[in-house]
Amino acid sequence: MLSSRLSLPSRKLFVRELQCCRKASKDMPCQNTHLWSVTTLNKDVTFSVVWIQGTVIEISKTRDQHLMDDGTGIVRITGCDMIPQGCPRLAKGKYIMVIGELMENGPHPVVKATKIQDLSGKHVHETSWPLEVVDQQCNS
């Protein structure tokens, strides 16, 4: 039996794909975990944990939410105040990686963060990201 969200299927996705995801199942081994399905490259894939990357375009006054733009759409990142204190504070314009759980789909998707990492200053991450997403979609 699966005991953790992190042991469930994960996907590298673009925000535009989060917008058209659909709930795949209500019966999950982990309580309060959502299982989603999306069609990419004419294949249906299922996931619970999502990996996205993009630029911070807004930070809430309480710092618990960010808006991130990956070039295909904008996603609201929640739970940012739960990330460990040792992590660098994010600022508008930073290029970040977010691993978390998709909570809402549609035109304004919401991802609850498990991990946020600042990738600013490492241009290779930003330029290779679209290739990584497509590579995973082709090889799964």
Short mmCIF file of C-alpha atoms in Angstrom, two decimals:
data_model
loop_
_atom_site.label_atom_id
_atom_site.label_comp_id
_atom_site.label_asym_id
_atom_site.label_seq_id
_atom_site.Cartn_x
_atom_site.Cartn_y
_atom_site.Cartn_z
CA MET A 1 0.00 0.00 0.00
CA LEU A 2 1.26 3.47 -0.85
CA SER A 3 1.91 5.57 2.23
CA SER A 4 3.05 8.92 0.85
CA ARG A 5 2.10 11.40 -1.85
CA LEU A 6 5.69 11.24 -3.03
CA SER A 7 5.35 7.55 -3.87
CA LEU A 8 2.49 8.33 -6.28
CA PRO A 9 2.95 9.05 -10.01
CA SER A 10 4.44 12.46 -10.87
CA ARG A 11 4.65 14.43 -14.13
CA LYS A 12 6.56 17.34 -15.60
CA LEU A 13 3.86 19.48 -17.20
CA PHE A 14 3.19 22.87 -18.73
CA VAL A 15 0.57 25.11 -17.11
CA ARG A 16 -1.60 24.84 -20.23
CA GLU A 17 -1.81 21.09 -19.52
CA LEU A 18 -2.85 21.71 -15.91
CA GLN A 19 -5.72 23.80 -17.26
CA CYS A 20 -7.26 20.83 -19.09
CA CYS A 21 -6.60 18.05 -16.55
CA ARG A 22 -9.49 15.98 -15.29
CA LYS A 23 -9.93 14.13 -12.01
CA ALA A 24 -9.06 10.49 -12.56
CA SER A 25 -10.16 8.80 -9.34
CA LYS A 26 -11.53 9.44 -5.90
CA ASP A 27 -10.15 6.26 -4.34
CA MET A 28 -6.57 6.99 -3.31
CA PRO A 29 -4.36 5.15 -0.85
CA CYS A 30 -3.31 8.48 0.71
CA GLN A 31 -5.99 10.59 2.33
CA ASN A 32 -6.71 13.98 0.77
CA THR A 33 -4.73 13.12 -2.37
CA HIS A 34 -5.99 13.94 -5.85
CA LEU A 35 -5.30 11.75 -8.87
CA TRP A 36 -5.47 13.58 -12.21
CA SER A 37 -5.39 12.60 -15.87
CA VAL A 38 -4.31 14.62 -18.89
CA THR A 39 -3.85 13.86 -22.57
CA THR A 40 -0.42 14.75 -23.93
CA LEU A 41 0.81 13.75 -27.38
CA ASN A 42 -2.38 11.67 -27.83
CA LYS A 43 -1.63 9.65 -24.67
CA ASP A 44 -3.59 9.70 -21.43
CA VAL A 45 -1.28 10.00 -18.42
CA THR A 46 -2.21 9.88 -14.75
CA PHE A 47 -0.43 11.73 -11.95
CA SER A 48 -0.84 13.08 -8.45
CA VAL A 49 2.37 15.09 -8.06
CA VAL A 50 3.28 17.73 -10.62
CA TRP A 51 6.63 19.37 -11.42
CA ILE A 52 6.39 22.81 -13.03
CA GLN A 53 8.85 25.62 -13.69
CA GLY A 54 8.38 29.30 -14.49
CA THR A 55 8.81 32.91 -13.44
CA VAL A 56 7.28 34.41 -10.30
CA ILE A 57 5.02 37.25 -11.40
CA GLU A 58 3.31 38.05 -8.09
CA ILE A 59 3.78 37.30 -4.38
CA SER A 60 0.93 37.75 -1.90
CA LYS A 61 1.45 40.18 0.99
CA THR A 62 1.37 37.25 3.43
CA ARG A 63 3.88 35.35 1.22
CA ASP A 64 1.70 32.22 1.34
CA GLN A 65 0.82 32.34 -2.37
CA HIS A 66 2.68 33.12 -5.60
CA LEU A 67 1.59 33.47 -9.20
CA MET A 68 3.94 31.79 -11.66
CA ASP A 69 4.03 32.08 -15.47
CA ASP A 70 5.67 29.33 -17.52
CA GLY A 71 4.97 30.94 -20.89
CA THR A 72 1.92 28.73 -21.55
CA GLY A 73 -0.25 30.02 -18.69
CA ILE A 74 -0.37 31.26 -15.12
CA VAL A 75 -0.70 29.04 -12.05
CA ARG A 76 -1.37 29.95 -8.42
CA ILE A 77 1.11 28.30 -6.04
CA THR A 78 -0.21 27.86 -2.49
CA GLY A 79 1.45 26.65 0.68
CA CYS A 80 4.53 28.78 0.05
CA ASP A 81 4.67 29.73 3.73
CA MET A 82 5.07 26.04 4.64
CA ILE A 83 8.40 25.69 2.81
CA PRO A 84 11.32 25.38 5.31
CA GLN A 85 12.80 28.65 6.56
CA GLY A 86 16.32 27.81 5.30
CA CYS A 87 15.21 28.22 1.69
CA PRO A 88 15.96 31.54 -0.03
CA ARG A 89 13.04 34.00 -0.10
CA LEU A 90 11.52 34.26 -3.52
CA ALA A 91 11.01 37.53 -5.32
CA LYS A 92 9.12 38.70 -8.37
CA GLY A 93 11.05 37.83 -11.54
CA LYS A 94 12.80 34.75 -10.10
CA TYR A 95 12.76 31.55 -12.17
CA ILE A 96 11.58 28.71 -9.92
CA MET A 97 10.82 25.00 -9.82
CA VAL A 98 7.71 23.85 -7.95
CA ILE A 99 6.86 20.29 -7.02
CA GLY A 100 3.42 19.83 -5.55
CA GLU A 101 -0.12 18.61 -5.86
CA LEU A 102 -2.63 19.97 -8.36
CA MET A 103 -5.61 21.14 -6.30
CA GLU A 104 -7.69 22.85 -9.01
CA ASN A 105 -7.64 22.70 -12.80
CA GLY A 106 -9.29 25.04 -15.31
CA PRO A 107 -8.22 28.45 -16.60
CA HIS A 108 -6.62 29.31 -13.23
CA PRO A 109 -4.99 26.11 -11.89
CA VAL A 110 -3.80 25.88 -8.29
CA VAL A 111 -0.82 23.82 -7.11
CA LYS A 112 -0.10 23.22 -3.41
CA ALA A 113 3.69 23.31 -3.11
CA THR A 114 5.72 20.58 -1.47
CA LYS A 115 9.04 21.96 -2.70
CA ILE A 116 10.06 25.28 -4.24
CA GLN A 117 13.56 25.92 -5.53
CA ASP A 118 15.02 29.11 -6.96
CA LEU A 119 16.70 28.27 -10.28
CA SER A 120 17.52 31.88 -11.16
CA GLY A 121 21.01 32.42 -12.47
CA LYS A 122 21.12 28.93 -13.96
CA HIS A 123 19.94 29.71 -17.48
CA VAL A 124 20.31 26.09 -18.57
CA HIS A 125 17.30 25.12 -16.39
CA GLU A 126 15.02 27.61 -18.12
CA THR A 127 16.14 26.78 -21.65
CA SER A 128 16.08 23.01 -21.18
CA TRP A 129 12.72 22.87 -19.36
CA PRO A 130 10.46 22.61 -22.44
CA LEU A 131 12.67 19.80 -23.77
CA GLU A 132 12.47 17.93 -20.46
CA VAL A 133 8.67 18.11 -20.46
CA VAL A 134 8.37 16.90 -24.05
CA ASP A 135 10.98 14.17 -23.47
CA GLN A 136 8.99 12.76 -20.55
CA GLN A 137 5.80 12.88 -22.60
CA CYS A 138 7.42 11.02 -25.52
CA ASN A 139 9.05 8.37 -23.35
CA SER A 140 6.24 7.40 -21.01
#
